[in-house]
C-alpha positions as MATLAB code, in Angstrom:
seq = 'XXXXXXXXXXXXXXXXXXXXXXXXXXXXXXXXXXXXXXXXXXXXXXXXXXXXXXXXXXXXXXXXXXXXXXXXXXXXXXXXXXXXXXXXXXXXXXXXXXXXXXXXXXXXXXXXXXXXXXXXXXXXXXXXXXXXXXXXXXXXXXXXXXXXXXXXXXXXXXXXXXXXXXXXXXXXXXXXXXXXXXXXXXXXXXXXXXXXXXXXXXXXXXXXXXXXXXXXXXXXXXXXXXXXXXXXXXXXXXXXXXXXXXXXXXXXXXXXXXXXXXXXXXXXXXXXXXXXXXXXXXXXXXXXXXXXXXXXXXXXXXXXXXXXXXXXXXXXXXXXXXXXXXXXXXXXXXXXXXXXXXXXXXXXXXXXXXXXXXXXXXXXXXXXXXXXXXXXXXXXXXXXXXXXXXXXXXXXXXXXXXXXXXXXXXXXXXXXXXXXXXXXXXXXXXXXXXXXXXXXXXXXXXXXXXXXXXXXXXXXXXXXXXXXXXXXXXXXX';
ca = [
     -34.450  -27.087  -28.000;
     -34.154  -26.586  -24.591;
     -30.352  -27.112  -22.864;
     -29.989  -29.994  -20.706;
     -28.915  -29.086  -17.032;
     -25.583  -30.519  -16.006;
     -25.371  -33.069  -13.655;
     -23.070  -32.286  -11.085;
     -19.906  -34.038  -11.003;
     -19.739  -35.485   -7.064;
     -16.428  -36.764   -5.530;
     -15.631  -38.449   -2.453;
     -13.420  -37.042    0.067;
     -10.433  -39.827    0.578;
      -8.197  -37.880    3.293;
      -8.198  -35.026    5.444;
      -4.955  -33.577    7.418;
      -5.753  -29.469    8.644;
      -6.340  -27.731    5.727;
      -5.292  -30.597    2.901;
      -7.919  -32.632    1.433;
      -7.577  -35.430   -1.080;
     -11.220  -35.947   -3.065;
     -11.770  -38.911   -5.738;
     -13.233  -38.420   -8.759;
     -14.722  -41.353  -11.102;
     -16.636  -39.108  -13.692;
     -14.645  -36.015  -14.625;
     -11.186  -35.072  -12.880;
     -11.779  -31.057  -12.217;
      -8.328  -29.085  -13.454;
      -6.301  -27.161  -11.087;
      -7.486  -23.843   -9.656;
     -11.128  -25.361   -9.406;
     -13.615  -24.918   -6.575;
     -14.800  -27.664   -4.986;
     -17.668  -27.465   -2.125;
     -18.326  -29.759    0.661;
     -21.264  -29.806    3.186;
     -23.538  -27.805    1.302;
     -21.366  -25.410    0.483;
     -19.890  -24.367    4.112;
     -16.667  -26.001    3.090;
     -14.902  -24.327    0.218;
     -11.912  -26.553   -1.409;
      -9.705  -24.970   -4.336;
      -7.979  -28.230   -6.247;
      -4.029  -27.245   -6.574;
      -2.678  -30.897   -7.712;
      -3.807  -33.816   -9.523;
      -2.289  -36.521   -7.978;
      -3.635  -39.089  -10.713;
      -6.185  -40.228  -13.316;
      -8.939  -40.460  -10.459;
      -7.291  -37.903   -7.446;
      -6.929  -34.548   -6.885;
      -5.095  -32.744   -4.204;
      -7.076  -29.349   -2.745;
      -6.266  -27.147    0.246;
      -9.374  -25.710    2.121;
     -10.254  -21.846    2.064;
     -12.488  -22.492    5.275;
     -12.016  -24.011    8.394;
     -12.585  -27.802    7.914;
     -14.676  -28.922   11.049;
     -16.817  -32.031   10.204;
     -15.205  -33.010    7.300;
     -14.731  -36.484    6.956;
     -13.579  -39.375    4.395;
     -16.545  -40.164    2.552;
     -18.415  -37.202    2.395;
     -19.647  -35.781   -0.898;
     -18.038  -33.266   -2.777;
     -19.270  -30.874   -5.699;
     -17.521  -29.778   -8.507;
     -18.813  -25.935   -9.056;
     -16.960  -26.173  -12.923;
     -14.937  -23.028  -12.300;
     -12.240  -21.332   -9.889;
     -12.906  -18.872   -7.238;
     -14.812  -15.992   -8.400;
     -14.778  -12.053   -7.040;
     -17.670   -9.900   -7.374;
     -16.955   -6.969   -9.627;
     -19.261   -3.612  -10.612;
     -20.696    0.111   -9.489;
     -22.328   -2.077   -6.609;
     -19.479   -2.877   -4.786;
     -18.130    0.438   -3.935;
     -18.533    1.282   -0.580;
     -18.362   -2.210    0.690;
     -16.088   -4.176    2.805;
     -15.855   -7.735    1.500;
     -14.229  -11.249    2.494;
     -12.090  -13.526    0.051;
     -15.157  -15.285   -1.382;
     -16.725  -12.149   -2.371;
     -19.459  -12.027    0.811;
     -20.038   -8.494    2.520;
     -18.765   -8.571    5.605;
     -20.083   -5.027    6.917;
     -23.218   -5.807    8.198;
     -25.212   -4.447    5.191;
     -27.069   -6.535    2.494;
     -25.482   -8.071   -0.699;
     -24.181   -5.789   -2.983;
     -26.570   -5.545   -6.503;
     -25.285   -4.239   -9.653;
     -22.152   -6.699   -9.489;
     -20.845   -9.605  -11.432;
     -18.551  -12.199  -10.621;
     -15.043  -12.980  -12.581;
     -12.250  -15.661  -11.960;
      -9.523  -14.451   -9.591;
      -7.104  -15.541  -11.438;
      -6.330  -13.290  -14.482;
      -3.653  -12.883  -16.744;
      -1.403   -9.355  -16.552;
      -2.391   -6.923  -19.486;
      -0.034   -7.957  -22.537;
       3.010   -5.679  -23.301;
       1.007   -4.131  -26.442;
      -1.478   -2.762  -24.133;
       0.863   -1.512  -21.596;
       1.686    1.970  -21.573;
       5.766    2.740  -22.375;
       5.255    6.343  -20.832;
       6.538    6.810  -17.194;
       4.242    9.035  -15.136;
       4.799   10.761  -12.261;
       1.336    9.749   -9.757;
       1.102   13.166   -7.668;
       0.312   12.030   -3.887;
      -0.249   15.792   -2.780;
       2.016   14.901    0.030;
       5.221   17.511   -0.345;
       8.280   14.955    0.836;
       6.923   12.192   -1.174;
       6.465   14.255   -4.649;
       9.939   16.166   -3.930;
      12.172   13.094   -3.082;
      10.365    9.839   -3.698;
       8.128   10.652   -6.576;
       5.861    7.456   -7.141;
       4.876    6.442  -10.642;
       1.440    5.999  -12.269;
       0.791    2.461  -12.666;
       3.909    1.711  -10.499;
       4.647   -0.118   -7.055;
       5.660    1.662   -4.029;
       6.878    0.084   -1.143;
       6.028    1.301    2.498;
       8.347   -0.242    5.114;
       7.828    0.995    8.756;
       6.996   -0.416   12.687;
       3.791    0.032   14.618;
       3.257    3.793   15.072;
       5.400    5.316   13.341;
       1.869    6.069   10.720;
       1.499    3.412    7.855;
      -2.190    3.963    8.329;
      -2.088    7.482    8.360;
      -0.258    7.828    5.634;
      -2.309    4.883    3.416;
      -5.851    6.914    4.512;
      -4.518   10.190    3.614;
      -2.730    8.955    0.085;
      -6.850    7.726   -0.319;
      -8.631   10.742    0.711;
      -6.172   12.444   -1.996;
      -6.386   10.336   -4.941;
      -9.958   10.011   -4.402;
     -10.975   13.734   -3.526;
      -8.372   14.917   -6.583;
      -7.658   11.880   -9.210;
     -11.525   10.958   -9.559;
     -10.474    7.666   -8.706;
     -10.862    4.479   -6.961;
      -9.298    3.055   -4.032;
      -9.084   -0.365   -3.289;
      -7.826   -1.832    0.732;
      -6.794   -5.359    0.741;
      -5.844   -6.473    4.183;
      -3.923   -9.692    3.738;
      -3.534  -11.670    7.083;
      -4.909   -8.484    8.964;
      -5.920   -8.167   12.194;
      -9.459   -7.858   12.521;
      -9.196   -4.878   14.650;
      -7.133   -2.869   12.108;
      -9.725   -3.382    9.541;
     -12.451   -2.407   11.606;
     -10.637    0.720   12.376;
      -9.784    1.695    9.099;
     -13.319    1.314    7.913;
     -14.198    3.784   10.909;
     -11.712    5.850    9.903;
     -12.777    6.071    5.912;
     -16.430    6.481    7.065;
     -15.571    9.385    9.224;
     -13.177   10.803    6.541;
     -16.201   10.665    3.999;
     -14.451    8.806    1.283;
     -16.077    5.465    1.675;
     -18.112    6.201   -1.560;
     -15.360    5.730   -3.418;
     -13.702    3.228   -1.919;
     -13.723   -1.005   -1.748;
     -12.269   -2.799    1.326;
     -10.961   -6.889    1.148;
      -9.784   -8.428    3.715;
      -8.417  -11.943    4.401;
      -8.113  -11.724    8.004;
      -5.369  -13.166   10.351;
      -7.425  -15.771   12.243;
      -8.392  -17.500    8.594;
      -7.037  -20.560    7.012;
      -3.689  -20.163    4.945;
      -5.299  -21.179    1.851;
      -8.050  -17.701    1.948;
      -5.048  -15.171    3.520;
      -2.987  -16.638   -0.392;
      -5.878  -15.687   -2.278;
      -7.449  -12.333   -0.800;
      -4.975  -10.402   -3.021;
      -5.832  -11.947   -6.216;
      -9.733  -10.883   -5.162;
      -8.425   -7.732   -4.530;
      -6.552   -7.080   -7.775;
      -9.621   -8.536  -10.028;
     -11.483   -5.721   -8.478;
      -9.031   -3.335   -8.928;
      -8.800   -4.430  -12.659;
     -12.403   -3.923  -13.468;
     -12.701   -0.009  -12.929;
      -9.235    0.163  -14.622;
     -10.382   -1.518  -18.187;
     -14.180   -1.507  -17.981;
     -14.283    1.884  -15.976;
     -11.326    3.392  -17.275;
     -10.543    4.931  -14.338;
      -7.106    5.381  -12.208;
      -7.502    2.807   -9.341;
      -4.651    2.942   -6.072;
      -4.444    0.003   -4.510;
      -3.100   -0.138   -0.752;
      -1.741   -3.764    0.082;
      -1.132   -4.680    3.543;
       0.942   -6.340    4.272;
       2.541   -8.180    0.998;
       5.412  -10.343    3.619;
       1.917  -11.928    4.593;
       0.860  -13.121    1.533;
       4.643  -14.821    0.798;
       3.965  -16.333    4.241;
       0.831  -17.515    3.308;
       1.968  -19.121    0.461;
       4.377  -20.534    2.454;
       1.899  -22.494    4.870;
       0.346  -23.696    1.952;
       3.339  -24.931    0.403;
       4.756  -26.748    3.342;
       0.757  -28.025    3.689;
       1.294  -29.369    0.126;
       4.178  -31.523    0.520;
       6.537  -29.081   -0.792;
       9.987  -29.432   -0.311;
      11.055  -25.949    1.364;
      13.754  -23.646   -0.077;
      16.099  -21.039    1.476;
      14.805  -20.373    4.902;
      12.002  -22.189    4.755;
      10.252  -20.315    2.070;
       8.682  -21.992   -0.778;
      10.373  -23.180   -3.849;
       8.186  -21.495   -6.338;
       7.851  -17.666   -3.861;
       9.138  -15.695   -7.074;
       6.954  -17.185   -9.289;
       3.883  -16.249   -7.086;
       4.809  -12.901   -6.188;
       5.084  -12.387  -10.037;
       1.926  -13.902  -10.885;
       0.557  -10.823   -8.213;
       2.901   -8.000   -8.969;
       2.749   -7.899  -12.772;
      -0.980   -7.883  -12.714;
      -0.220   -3.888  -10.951;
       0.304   -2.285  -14.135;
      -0.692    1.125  -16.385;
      -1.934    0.335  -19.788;
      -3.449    2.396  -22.530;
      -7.015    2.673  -20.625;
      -6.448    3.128  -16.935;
      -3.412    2.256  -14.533;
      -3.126    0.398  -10.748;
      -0.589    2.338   -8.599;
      -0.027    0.469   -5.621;
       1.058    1.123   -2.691;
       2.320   -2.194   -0.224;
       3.387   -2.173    3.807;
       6.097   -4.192    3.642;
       7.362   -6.253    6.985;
      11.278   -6.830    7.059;
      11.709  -10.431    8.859;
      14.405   -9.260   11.793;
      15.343   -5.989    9.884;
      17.327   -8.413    7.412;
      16.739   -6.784    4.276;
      18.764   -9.918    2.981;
      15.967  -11.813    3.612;
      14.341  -13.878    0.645;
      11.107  -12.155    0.913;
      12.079   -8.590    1.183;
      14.534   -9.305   -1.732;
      11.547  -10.860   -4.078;
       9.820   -7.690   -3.001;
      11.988   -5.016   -3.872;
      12.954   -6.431   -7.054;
       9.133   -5.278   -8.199;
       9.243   -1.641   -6.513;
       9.575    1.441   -8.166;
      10.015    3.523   -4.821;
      10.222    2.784   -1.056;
       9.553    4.619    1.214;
      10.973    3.827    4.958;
       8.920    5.835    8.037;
      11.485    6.624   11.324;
      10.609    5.967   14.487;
      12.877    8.974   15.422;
      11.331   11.279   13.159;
       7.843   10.627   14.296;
       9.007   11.204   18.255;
      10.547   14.436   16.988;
       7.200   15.127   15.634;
       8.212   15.871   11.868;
       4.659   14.292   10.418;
       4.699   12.287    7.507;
       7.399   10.400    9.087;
       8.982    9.566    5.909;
      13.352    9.631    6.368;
      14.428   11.249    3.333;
      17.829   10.045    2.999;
      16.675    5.813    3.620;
      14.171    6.477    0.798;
      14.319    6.239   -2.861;
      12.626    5.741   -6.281;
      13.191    4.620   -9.201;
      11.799    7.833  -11.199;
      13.942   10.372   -9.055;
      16.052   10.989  -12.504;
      16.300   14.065  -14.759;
      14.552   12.029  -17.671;
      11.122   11.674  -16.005;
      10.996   14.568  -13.467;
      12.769   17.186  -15.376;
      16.175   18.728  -15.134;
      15.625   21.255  -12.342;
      13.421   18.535   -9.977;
      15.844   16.384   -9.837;
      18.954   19.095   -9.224;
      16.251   20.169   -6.254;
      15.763   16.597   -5.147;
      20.087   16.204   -4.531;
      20.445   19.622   -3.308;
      17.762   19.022   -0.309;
      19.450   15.404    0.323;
      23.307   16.613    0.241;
      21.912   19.411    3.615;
      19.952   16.555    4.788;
      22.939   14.484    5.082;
      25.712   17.477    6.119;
      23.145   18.433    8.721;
      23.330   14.392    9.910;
      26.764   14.441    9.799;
      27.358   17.590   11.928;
      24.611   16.360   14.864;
      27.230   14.564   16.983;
      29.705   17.800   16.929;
      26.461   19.914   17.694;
      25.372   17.577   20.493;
      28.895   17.739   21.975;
      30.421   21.101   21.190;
      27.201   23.184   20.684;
      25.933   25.192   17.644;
      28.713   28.277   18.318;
      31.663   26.123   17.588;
      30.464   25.371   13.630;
      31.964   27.562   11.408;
      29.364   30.184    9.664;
      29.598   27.969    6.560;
      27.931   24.917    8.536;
      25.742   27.081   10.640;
      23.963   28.112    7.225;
      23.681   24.311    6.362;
      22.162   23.516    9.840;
      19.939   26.623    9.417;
      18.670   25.617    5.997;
      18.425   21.434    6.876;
      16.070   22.599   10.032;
      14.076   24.648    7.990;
      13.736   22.015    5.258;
      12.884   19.243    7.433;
       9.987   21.787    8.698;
       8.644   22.480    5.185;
       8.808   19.015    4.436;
       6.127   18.259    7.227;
       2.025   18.666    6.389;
      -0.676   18.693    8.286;
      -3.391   16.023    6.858;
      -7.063   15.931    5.800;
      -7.497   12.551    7.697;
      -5.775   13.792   11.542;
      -7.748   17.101   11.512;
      -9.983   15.823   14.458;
      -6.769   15.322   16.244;
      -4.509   17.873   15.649;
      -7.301   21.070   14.875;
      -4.643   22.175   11.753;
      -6.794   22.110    8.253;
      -5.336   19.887    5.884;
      -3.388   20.920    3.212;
      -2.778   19.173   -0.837;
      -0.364   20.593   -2.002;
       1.138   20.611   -5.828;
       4.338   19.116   -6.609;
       5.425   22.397   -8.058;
       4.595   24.436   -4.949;
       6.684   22.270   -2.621;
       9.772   22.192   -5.102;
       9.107   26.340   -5.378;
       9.282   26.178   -1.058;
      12.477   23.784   -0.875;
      13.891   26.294   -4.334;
      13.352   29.472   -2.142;
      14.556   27.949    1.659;
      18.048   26.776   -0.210;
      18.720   29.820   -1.099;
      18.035   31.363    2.318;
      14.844   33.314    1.400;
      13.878   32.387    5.021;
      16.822   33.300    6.707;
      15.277   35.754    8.945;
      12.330   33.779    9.541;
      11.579   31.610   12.640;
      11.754   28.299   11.476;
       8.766   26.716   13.703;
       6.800   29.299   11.086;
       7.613   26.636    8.812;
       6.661   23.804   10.022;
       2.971   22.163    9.480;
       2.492   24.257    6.721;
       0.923   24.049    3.234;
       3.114   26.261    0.730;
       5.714   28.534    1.415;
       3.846   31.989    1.680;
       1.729   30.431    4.375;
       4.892   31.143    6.059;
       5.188   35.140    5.631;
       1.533   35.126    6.832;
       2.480   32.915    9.749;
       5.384   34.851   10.671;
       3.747   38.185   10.206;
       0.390   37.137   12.778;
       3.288   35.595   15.165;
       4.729   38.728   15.566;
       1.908   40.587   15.794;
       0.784   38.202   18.343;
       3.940   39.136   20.283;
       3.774   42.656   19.941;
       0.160   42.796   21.798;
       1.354   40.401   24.578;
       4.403   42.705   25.683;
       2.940   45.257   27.936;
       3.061   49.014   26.886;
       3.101   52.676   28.226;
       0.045   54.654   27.649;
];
């Protein structure tokens, strides 16, 4: 016996104000997290309250031009759905699943609800992992775990980007993995750049890109991440395969649930922010997790409302990091590339336990010169290097040449910077930092150092420099 086909169940729209619309229902009231459409389908409504036993209450995903009370709206019968599969690799996609890079529909792809629940605790995996970035300051002092969150807080310029595409050309070119973008209230420039950027870098292939862009209605910026992490959860349990997911910018998505929330009716909290923030960052975070199959390491920009790291948002944020890392504007005029200040950052898995008795000895060492070498900057800039005693001339010595090593020239600025990018393991940078502390490079220059892979690039460095110099000084025949 052939299945009867559904008849649609049709509501009426009642109100519209911006983005809020309230639709009547007579036959069947559709349950919260539903997707209603409206003018054949142009207008996409997600119900988030049922006001009562005929009303429901749904904010719009798309602009809402021409809608007006009366006008018919469809029940689809399910919530907001994200294309998943082999096919969409590659791609660039909105938060509705559409490709928005010119190119035809993806093939090869099904579609799954966006909203998912995080993988229970018996499936989670109990081991901490260290997730190797190839990136020699990052493994050394702010290792980042498998299946954990990192935190990226920095300004315009100081290299977010540069330091998101390189952590992708890595993982993919290394970890056989996938990478996952999700721009959340980007601007559409930035995306368009970074897709340039990944295309010219060759690791589009491996690679999905989601953005929820800045000029789009509150309602799609609040749900691009969920799109984003039902992606990201496909090639880590059907796939089995390591995924890194870059987030930016996760302040955007608490402001976006803001808007929404103030849209709603809600009565605001502290500073504005909405009442039930923690509960929807969770609902996000905890879905970013290893279990026994595969494991989402993600790494999120982070924006600090007025540097207050008081602030609601930034607090709700940290709370769910495992490491943050914090880029300086003065390091990156100084030209020490990854811009990454050693002594603001920190992680959770820095800790003999996880890394191992002599990484994290390493790790303290390199941070105690860091900071004497801070401390003695004001008496250098006054008094001058010759008035240290020899003691705190070795410190200096060794801090200069540390913060040298602990630069790297990358895959993804070769076209810039003509320097062939280097990976390098987490045991050759702790050997370098091992070997400069105890003044094994003494006698070396200590711009040999810097931009360099591991530490016998140096000797050969050194040893070409001064051969360099020998030719150019003139000599008696």
């Amino acid at each position: 016996m052939s299945s009867q086909p559904r008849s649609p169940n049709l509501g009426t729209v009642v109100s519209v104000r911006g983005s809020v619309v309230d639709i009547r229902f007579d036959a069947h009231l559709p349950p919260i997290y539903a997707v209603l459409h409206a003018r054949e389908g142009n207008i996409v409504i997600e119900v988030l309250a049922q006001l009562d036993a005929h009303r429901v209450r749904g904010i719009a995903l798309t602009p809402t031009q021409g809608l007006a009370r009366g006008m018919t709206v469809e029940d689809t019968g399910g919530p907001l759905l994200a294309p998943v599969g082999p096919g969409i690799l590659g791609r660039m996609f909105d938060v509705f699943g559409n490709a928005i890079d010119r190119q035809a529909a993806p093939t090869a792809v099904q579609r799954r609800s966006v909203h998912r629940a995080p993988p229970p605790l018996t499936r989670r995996s109990t081991q901490s992992e260290i997730f190797e970035t190839g990136i020699k300051v990052i493994d050394v002092l702010v290792p980042l775990e498998r299946g954990g969150k990192a935190g990226l807080f920095g300004g315009a310029g100081v290299g977010k980007t540069v330091l998101l595409t390189e952590m992708i050309h890595n993982m993919i070119g290394h970890h056989a993995g996938v990478s996952l973008f999700c721009g959340i209230g980007e601007r559409s420039r930035e995306g368009e750049e970074l897709y340039r950027e990944m295309q010219a870098a060759g690791v589009l292939s491996n690679m999905v890109m989601v953005f929820g862009q800045m000029n789009e209605p509150p309602g799609a910026r609040f749900r691009v991440g969920h799109v984003a992490l039902t992606m990201a959860e496909y090639f880590r349990d059907d796939e089995h395969r390591d995924v890194l997911l870059l987030i930016d910018n996760i302040f955007r998505f608490i402001q976006a649930g803001m808007e929404v929330s103030g849209l709603m009716g809600q009565m605001p909290s502290r500073l504005g922010y909405q009442p039930t923030m923690g509960t929807e960052l969770s609902t996000l975070e905890e879905r970013i997790a290893n279990t026994d199959t595969g494991a989402i390491t993600s790494i999120q920009a982070v924006y600090v409302p007025a540097d207050d790291f008081t602030d609601p948002a930034a607090v709700h944020t940290f709370s769910h990091l495992s490491a943050s890392i914090v880029l300086s504007r003065k390091r990156a005029s100084e030209g020490l590339y990854p811009a990454i200040d050693p002594l603001q950052s920190s992680s959770k898995m820095a800790t003999p336990g996880i890394v191992g008795e002599r990484h994290y000895q390493l790790a303290q060492a390199i941070r105690r010169t860091l900071a004497q070498y801070a401390e003695l900057k004001d008496i250098i800039a006054m008094l001058g290097l010759e008035q240290l005693s020899p003691e705190d001339r070795n410190v200096v010595a060794r801090a200069r040449r540390l913060e040298r090593f602990l630069t790297q020239p990358f895959f993804t600025t070769e076209q810039f910077t003509g320097l062939k990018g280097q990976l390098v393991s987490r045991q050759d940078a702790l050997d370098g930092c091992e070997r400069i502390l105890r003044d094994e490079f003494k006698e070396v220059p200590e711009n040999v150092l810097y931009m360099i892979g591991t530490i016998d690039q140096a000797k050969g460095k050194a040893k070409s420099q001064s051969e360099s110099e020998y030719a150019a000084v003139p000599h008696e025949s």
